[in-house]
PDB file of C-alpha atoms in Angstrom:
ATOM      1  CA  UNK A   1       0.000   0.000   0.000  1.00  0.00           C
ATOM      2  CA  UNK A   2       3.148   2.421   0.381  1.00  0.00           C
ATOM      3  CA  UNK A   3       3.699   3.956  -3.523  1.00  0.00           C
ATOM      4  CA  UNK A   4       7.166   5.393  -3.460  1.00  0.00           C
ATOM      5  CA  UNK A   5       7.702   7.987  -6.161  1.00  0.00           C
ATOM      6  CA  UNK A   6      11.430   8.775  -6.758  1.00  0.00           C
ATOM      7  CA  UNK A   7      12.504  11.923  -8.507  1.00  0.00           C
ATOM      8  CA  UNK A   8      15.666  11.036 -11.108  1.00  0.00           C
ATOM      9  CA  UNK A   9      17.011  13.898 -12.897  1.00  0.00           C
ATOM     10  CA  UNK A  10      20.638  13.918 -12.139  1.00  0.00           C
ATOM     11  CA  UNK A  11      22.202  15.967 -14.671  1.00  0.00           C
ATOM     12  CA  UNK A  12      20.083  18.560 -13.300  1.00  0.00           C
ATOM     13  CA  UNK A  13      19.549  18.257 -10.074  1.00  0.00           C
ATOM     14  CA  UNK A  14      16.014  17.233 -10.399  1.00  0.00           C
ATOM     15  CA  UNK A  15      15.155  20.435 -11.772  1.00  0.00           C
ATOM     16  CA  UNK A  16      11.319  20.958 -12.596  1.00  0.00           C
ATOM     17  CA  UNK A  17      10.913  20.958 -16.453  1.00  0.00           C
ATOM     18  CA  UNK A  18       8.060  20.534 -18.838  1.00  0.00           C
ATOM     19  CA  UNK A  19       8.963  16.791 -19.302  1.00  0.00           C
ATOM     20  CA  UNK A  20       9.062  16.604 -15.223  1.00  0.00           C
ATOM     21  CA  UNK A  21       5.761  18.172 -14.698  1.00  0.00           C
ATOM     22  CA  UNK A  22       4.045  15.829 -17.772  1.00  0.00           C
ATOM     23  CA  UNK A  23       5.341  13.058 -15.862  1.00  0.00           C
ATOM     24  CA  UNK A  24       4.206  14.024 -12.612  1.00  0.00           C
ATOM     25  CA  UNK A  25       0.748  15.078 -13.694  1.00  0.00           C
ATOM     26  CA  UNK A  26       0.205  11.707 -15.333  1.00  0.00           C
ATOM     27  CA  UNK A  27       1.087   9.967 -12.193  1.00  0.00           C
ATOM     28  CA  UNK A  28      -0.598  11.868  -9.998  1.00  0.00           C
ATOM     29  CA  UNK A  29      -3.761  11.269 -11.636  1.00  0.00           C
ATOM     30  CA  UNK A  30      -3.163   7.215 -11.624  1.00  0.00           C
ATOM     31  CA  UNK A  31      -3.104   7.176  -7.610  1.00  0.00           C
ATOM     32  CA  UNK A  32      -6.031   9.138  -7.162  1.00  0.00           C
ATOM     33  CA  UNK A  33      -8.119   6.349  -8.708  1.00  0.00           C
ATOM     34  CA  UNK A  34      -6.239   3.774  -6.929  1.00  0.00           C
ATOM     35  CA  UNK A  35      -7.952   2.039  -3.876  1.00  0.00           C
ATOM     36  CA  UNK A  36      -4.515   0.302  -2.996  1.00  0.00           C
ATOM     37  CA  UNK A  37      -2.820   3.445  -2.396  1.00  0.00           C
ATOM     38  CA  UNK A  38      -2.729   3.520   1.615  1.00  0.00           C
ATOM     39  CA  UNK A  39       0.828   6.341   1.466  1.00  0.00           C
ATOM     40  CA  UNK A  40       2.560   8.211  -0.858  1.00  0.00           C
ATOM     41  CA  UNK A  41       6.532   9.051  -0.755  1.00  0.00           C
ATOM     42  CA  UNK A  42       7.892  11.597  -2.228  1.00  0.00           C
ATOM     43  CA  UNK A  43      11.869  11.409  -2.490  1.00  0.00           C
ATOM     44  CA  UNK A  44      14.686  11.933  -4.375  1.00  0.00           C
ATOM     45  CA  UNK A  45      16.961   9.165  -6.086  1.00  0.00           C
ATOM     46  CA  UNK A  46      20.076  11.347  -6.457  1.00  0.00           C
ATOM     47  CA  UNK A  47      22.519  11.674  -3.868  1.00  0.00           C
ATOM     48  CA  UNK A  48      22.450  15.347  -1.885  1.00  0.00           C
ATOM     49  CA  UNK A  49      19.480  16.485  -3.872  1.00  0.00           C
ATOM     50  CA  UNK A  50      15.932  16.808  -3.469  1.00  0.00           C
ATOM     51  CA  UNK A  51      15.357  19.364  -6.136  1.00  0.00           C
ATOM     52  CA  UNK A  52      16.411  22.438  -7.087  1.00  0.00           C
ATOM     53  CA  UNK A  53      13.342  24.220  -8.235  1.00  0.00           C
ATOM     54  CA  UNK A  54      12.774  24.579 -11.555  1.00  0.00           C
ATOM     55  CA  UNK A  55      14.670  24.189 -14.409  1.00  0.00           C
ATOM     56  CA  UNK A  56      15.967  27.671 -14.933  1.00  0.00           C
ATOM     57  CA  UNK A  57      17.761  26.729 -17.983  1.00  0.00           C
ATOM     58  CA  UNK A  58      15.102  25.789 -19.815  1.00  0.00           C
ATOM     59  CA  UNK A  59      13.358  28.847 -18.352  1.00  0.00           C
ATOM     60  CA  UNK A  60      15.615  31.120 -20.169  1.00  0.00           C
ATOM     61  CA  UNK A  61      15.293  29.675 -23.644  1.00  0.00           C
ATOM     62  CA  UNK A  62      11.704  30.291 -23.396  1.00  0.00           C
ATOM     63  CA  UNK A  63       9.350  33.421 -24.521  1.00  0.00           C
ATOM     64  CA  UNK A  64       7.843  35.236 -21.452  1.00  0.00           C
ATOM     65  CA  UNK A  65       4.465  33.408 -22.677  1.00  0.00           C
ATOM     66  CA  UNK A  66       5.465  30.437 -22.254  1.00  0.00           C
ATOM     67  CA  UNK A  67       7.292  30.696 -18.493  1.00  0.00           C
ATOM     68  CA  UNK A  68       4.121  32.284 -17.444  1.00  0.00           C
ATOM     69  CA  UNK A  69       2.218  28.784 -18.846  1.00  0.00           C
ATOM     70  CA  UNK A  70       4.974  26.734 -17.038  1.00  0.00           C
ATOM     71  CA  UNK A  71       4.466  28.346 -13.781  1.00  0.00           C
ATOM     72  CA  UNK A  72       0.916  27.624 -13.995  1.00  0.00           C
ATOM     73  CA  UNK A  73       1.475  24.035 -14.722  1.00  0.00           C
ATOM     74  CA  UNK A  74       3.643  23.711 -11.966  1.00  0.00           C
ATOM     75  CA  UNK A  75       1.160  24.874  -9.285  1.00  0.00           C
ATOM     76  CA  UNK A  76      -1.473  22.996 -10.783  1.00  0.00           C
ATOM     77  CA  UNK A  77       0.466  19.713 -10.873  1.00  0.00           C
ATOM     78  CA  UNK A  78       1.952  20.626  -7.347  1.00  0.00           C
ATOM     79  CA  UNK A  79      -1.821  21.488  -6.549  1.00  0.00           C
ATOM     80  CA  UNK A  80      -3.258  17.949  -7.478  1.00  0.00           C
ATOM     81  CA  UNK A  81      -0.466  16.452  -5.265  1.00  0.00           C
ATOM     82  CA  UNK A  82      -1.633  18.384  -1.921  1.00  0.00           C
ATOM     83  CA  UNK A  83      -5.071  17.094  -2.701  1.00  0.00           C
ATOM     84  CA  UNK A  84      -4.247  13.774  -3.546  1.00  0.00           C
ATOM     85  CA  UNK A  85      -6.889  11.458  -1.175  1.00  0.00           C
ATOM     86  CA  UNK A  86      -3.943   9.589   1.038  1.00  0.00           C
ATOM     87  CA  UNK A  87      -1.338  10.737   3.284  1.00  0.00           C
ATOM     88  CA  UNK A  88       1.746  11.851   1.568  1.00  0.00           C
ATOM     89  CA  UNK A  89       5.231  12.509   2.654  1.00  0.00           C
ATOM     90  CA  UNK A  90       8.085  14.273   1.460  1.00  0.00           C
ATOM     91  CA  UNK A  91      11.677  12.659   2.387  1.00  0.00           C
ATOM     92  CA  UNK A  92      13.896  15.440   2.104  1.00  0.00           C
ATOM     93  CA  UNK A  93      17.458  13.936   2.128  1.00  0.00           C
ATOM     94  CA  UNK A  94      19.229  16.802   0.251  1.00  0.00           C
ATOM     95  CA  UNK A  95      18.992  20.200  -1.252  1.00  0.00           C
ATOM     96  CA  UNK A  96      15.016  21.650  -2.048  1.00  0.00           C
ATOM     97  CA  UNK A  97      14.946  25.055  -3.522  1.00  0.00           C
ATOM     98  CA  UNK A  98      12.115  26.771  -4.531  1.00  0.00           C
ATOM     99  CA  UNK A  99       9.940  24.742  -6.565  1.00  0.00           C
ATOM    100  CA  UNK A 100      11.640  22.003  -4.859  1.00  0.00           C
ATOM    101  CA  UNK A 101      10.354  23.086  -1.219  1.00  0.00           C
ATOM    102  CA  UNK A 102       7.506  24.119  -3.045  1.00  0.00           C
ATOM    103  CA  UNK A 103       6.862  20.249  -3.967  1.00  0.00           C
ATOM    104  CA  UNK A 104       7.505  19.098  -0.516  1.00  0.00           C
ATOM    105  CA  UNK A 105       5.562  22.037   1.050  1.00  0.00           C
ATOM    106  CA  UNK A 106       2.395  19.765  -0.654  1.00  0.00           C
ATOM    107  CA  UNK A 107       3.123  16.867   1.601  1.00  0.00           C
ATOM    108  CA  UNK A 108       1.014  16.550   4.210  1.00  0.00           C
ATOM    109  CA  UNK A 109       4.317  15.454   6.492  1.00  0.00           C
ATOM    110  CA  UNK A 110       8.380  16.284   5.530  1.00  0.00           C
ATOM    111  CA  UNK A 111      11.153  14.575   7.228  1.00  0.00           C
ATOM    112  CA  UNK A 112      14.644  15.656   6.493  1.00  0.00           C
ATOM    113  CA  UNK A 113      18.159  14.916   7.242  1.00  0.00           C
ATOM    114  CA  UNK A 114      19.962  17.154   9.459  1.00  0.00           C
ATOM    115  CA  UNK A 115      22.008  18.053   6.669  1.00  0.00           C
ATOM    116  CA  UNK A 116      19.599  18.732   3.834  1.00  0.00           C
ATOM    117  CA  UNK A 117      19.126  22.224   2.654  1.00  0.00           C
ATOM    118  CA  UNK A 118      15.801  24.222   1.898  1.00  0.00           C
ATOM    119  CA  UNK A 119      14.329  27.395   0.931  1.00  0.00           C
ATOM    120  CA  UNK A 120      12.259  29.547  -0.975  1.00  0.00           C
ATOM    121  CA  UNK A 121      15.014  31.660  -2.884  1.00  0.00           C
ATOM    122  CA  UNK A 122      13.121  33.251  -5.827  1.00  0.00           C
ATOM    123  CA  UNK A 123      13.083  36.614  -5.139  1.00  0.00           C
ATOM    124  CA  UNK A 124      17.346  36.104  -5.475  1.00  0.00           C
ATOM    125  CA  UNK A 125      16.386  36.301  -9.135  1.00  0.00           C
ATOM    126  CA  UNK A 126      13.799  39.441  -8.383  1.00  0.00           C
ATOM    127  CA  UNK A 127      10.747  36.443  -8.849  1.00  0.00           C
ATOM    128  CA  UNK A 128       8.397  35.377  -6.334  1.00  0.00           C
ATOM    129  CA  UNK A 129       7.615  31.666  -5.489  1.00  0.00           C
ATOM    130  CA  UNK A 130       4.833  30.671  -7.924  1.00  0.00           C
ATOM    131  CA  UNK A 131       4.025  26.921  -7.024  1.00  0.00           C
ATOM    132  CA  UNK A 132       2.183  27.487  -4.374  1.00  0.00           C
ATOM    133  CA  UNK A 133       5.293  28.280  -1.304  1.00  0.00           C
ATOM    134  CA  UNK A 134       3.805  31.937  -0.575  1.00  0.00           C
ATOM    135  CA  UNK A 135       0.572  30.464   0.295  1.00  0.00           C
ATOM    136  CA  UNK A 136       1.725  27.271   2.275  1.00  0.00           C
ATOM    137  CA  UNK A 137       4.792  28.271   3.965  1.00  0.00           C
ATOM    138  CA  UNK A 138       2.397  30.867   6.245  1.00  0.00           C
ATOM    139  CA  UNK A 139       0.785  28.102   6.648  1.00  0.00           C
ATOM    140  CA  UNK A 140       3.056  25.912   7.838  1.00  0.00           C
ATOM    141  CA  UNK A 141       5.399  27.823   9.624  1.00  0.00           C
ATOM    142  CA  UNK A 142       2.998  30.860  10.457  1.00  0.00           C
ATOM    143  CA  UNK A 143       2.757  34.421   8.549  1.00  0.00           C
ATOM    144  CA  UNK A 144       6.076  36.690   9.921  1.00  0.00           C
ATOM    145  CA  UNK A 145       8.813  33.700   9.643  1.00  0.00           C
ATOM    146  CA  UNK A 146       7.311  32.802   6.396  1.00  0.00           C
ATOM    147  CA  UNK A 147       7.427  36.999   5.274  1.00  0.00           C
ATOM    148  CA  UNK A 148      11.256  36.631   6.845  1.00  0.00           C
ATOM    149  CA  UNK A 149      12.404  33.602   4.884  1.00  0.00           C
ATOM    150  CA  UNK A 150      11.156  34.694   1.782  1.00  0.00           C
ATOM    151  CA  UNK A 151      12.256  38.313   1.815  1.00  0.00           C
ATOM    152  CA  UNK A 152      15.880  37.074   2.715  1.00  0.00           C
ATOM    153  CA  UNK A 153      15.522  33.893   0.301  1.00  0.00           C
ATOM    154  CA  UNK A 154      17.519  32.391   3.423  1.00  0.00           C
ATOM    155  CA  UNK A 155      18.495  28.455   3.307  1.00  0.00           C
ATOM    156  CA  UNK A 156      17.769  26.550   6.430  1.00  0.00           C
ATOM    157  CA  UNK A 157      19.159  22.767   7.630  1.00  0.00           C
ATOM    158  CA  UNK A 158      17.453  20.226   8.849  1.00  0.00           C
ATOM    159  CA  UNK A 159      17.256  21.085  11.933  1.00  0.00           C
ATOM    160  CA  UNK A 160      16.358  24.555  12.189  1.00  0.00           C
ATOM    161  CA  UNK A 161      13.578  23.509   9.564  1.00  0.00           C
ATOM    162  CA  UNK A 162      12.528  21.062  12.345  1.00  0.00           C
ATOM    163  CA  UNK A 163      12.715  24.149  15.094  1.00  0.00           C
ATOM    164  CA  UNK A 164      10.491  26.629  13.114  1.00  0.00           C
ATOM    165  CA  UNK A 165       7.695  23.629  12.185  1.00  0.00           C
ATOM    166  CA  UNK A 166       9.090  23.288   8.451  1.00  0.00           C
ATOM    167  CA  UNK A 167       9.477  19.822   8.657  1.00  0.00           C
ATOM    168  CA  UNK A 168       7.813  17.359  11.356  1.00  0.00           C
ATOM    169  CA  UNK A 169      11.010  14.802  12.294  1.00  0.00           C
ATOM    170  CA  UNK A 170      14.799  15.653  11.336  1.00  0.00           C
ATOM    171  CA  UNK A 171      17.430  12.495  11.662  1.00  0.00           C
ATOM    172  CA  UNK A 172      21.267  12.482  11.413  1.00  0.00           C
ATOM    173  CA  UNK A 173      22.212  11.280   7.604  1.00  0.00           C
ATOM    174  CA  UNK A 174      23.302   8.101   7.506  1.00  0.00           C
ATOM    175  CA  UNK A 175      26.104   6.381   5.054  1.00  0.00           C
ATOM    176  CA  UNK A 176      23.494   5.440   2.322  1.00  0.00           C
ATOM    177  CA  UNK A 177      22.278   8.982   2.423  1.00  0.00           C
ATOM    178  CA  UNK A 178      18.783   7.576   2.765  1.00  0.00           C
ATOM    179  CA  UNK A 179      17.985   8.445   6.547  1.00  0.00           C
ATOM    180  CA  UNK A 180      14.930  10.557   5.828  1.00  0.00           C
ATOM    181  CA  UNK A 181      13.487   8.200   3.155  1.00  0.00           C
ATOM    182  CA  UNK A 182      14.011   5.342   5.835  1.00  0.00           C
ATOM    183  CA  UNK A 183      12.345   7.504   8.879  1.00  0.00           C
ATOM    184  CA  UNK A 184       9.435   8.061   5.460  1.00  0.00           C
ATOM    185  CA  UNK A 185       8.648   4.724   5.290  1.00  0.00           C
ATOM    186  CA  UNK A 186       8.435   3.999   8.992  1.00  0.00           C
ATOM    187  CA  UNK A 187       5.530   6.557   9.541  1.00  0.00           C
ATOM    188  CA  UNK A 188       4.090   4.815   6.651  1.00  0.00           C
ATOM    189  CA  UNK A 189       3.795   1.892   7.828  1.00  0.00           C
ATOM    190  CA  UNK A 190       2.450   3.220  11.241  1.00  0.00           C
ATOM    191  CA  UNK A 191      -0.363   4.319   9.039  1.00  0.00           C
ATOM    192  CA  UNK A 192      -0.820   0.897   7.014  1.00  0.00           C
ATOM    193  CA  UNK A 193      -2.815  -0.710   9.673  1.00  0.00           C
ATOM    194  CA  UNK A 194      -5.611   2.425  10.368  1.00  0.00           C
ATOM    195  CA  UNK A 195      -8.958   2.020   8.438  1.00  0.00           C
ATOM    196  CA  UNK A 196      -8.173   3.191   4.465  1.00  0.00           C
ATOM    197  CA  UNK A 197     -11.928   5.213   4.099  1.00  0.00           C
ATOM    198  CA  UNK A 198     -11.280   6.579   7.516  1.00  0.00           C
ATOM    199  CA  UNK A 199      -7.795   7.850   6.161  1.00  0.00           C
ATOM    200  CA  UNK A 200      -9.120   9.601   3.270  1.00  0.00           C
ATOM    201  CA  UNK A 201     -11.544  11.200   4.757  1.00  0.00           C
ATOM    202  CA  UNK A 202     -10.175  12.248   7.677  1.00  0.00           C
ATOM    203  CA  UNK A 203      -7.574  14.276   5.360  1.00  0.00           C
ATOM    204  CA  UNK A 204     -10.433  15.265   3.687  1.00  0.00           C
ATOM    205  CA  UNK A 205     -11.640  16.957   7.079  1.00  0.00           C
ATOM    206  CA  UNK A 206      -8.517  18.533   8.212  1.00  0.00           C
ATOM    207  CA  UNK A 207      -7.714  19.795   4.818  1.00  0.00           C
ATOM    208  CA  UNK A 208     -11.137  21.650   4.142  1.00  0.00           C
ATOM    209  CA  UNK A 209     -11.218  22.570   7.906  1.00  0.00           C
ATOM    210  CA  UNK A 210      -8.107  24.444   7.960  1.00  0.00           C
ATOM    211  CA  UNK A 211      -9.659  26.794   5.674  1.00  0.00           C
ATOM    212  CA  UNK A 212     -13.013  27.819   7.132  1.00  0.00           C
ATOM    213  CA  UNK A 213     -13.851  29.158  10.886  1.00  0.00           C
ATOM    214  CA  UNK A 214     -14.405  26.844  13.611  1.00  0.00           C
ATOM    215  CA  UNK A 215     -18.314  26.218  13.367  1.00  0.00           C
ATOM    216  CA  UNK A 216     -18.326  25.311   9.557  1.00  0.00           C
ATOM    217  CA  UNK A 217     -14.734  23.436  10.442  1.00  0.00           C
ATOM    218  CA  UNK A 218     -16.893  21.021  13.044  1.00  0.00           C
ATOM    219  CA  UNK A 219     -19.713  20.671   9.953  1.00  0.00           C
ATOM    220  CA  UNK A 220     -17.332  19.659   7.931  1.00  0.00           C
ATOM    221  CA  UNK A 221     -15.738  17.042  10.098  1.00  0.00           C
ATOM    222  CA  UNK A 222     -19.729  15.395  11.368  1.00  0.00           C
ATOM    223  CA  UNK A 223     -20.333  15.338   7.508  1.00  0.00           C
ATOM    224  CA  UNK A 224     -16.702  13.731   6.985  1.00  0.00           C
ATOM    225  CA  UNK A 225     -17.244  11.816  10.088  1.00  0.00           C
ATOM    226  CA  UNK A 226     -20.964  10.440   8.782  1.00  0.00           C
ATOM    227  CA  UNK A 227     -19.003   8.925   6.055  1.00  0.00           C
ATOM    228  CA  UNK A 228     -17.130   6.432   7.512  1.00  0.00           C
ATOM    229  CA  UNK A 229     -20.417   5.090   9.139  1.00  0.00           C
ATOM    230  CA  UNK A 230     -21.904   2.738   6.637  1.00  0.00           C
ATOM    231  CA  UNK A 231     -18.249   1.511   5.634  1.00  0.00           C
ATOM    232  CA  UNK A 232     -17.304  -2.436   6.071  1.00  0.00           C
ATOM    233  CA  UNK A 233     -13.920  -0.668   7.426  1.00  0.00           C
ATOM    234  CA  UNK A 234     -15.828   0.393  10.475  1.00  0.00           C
ATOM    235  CA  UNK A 235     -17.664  -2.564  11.276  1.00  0.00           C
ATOM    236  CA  UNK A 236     -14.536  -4.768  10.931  1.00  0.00           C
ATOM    237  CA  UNK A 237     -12.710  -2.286  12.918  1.00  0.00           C
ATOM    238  CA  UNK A 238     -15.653  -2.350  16.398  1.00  0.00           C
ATOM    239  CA  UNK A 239     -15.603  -6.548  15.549  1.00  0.00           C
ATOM    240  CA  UNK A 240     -11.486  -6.569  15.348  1.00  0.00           C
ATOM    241  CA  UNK A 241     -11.652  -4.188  19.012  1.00  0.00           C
ATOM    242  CA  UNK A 242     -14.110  -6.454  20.381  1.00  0.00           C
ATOM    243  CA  UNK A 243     -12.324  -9.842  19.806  1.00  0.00           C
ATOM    244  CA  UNK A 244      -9.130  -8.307  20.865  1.00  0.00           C
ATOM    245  CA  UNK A 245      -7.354  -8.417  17.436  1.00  0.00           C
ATOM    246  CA  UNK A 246      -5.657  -6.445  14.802  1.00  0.00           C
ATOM    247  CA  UNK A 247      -8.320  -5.353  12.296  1.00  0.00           C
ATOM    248  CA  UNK A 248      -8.159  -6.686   8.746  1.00  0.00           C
ATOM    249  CA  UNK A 249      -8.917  -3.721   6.292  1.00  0.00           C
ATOM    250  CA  UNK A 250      -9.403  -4.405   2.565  1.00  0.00           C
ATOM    251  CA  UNK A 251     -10.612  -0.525   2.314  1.00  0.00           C
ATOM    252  CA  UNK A 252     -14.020   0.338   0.122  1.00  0.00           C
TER     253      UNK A 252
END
């Protein structure tokens, strides 16, 4: 049920590009349809890097037209990754710049080495972020650090990403340079055994909550919560409690 997704783009540093983004989209699109899907990883398969944003190379050989297209492809395809139905996770075991934090900033959890590197560093190159980072850093991190971070276009480590609520676990790197992906699929498989309806919608909850005032937040979550009532998932889950036993999920 875990669906690891591995970004491999060495010769650029797993720069964002059109090709990238086609990919991505296509994917994306797959696992929302898929009732298997329990987790989704997000991680990188080249040593040190993440990504580095987006592929500014390729950028510059383009008319202004078209970069103002790209952008908008790459918040829409970052877009249909924060509301994909499942917990995701970002394993951050190198460098994510820009449209790279951007990426993992869609996650609903990001662990990172202590080493790794991150930041929102457009406005270096007199841009904003445009995926999505000047909306969901606030967010995560809350409005004045977010303001600071991206007026300085300052690069944090691990773990003063994991000090300011960036990222939700930091480890030490280990030889393989796979420490975060490791710690990744750990808290995926804490989530393996939990009811797969009562997963997806309580994401569903929290995610549409966060937006709205308390009251309509607490009518979203009894109409969230009224869907997992009819579900074989809860009945096995009361039967598994009641005999004492792990639950057996198949998911609806």
């Amino acid at each position: 049920g875990i669906v690891v997704l591995g970004l491999n783009r060495s010769h650029a540093k797993n720069a964002l590009n059109k090709n990238i983004l086609k990919m991505m989209t296509k994917t994306v699109d797959a696992l929302k349809s898929d009732k298997k899907v329990r987790t989704v990883i997000f991680r990188s398969e080249v040593p040190g890097i993440f990504c580095a944003g987006a592929d500014l190379k390729e950028r510059a050989k383009m008319h202004s037209s078209e970069v103002s297209s790209f952008v908008s492809k790459a918040r829409a395809t970052i877009n249909e990754m924060a509301n994909l139905p499942v917990p995701t996770i970002a394993a951050i075991d190198g460098t994510a710049l820009g449209g790279g934090l951007e990426l993992a900033l869609a996650c609903d959890i990001r662990v990172a080495a202590s080493s790794a590197k991150m930041g929102l560093v457009e406005t270096k190159l007199a841009i904003i972020p445009g995926a999505g980072g000047t909306q969901r850093l606030p967010r995560t991190i809350g409005v004045s650090l977010a303001k600071e971070l991206i007026f300085s276009a300052r690069i944090v480590d691990g773990e003063e990403a994991k000090s300011i609520g960036l990222i939700s676990h930091v480890v030490e790197q280990n030889e393989a340079g796979d420490a975060a992906y490791r710690r990744a699929l750990a808290l995926a498989r804490e989530f393996l055994p939990q009811g797969p309806v009562a997963m997806r919608v309580a994401k569903l909850a929290i995610n549409q909550g966060m937006e709205v005032d308390l009251v309509t937040g607490l009518a979203i979550e009894e109409a969230c919560y009224a869907q997992t009532i009819p579900t074989k998932d809860r009945i096995e889950g009361l039967l598994a409690f009641k005999e004492k036993r792990p639950p057996r999920y198949k998911g609806e």
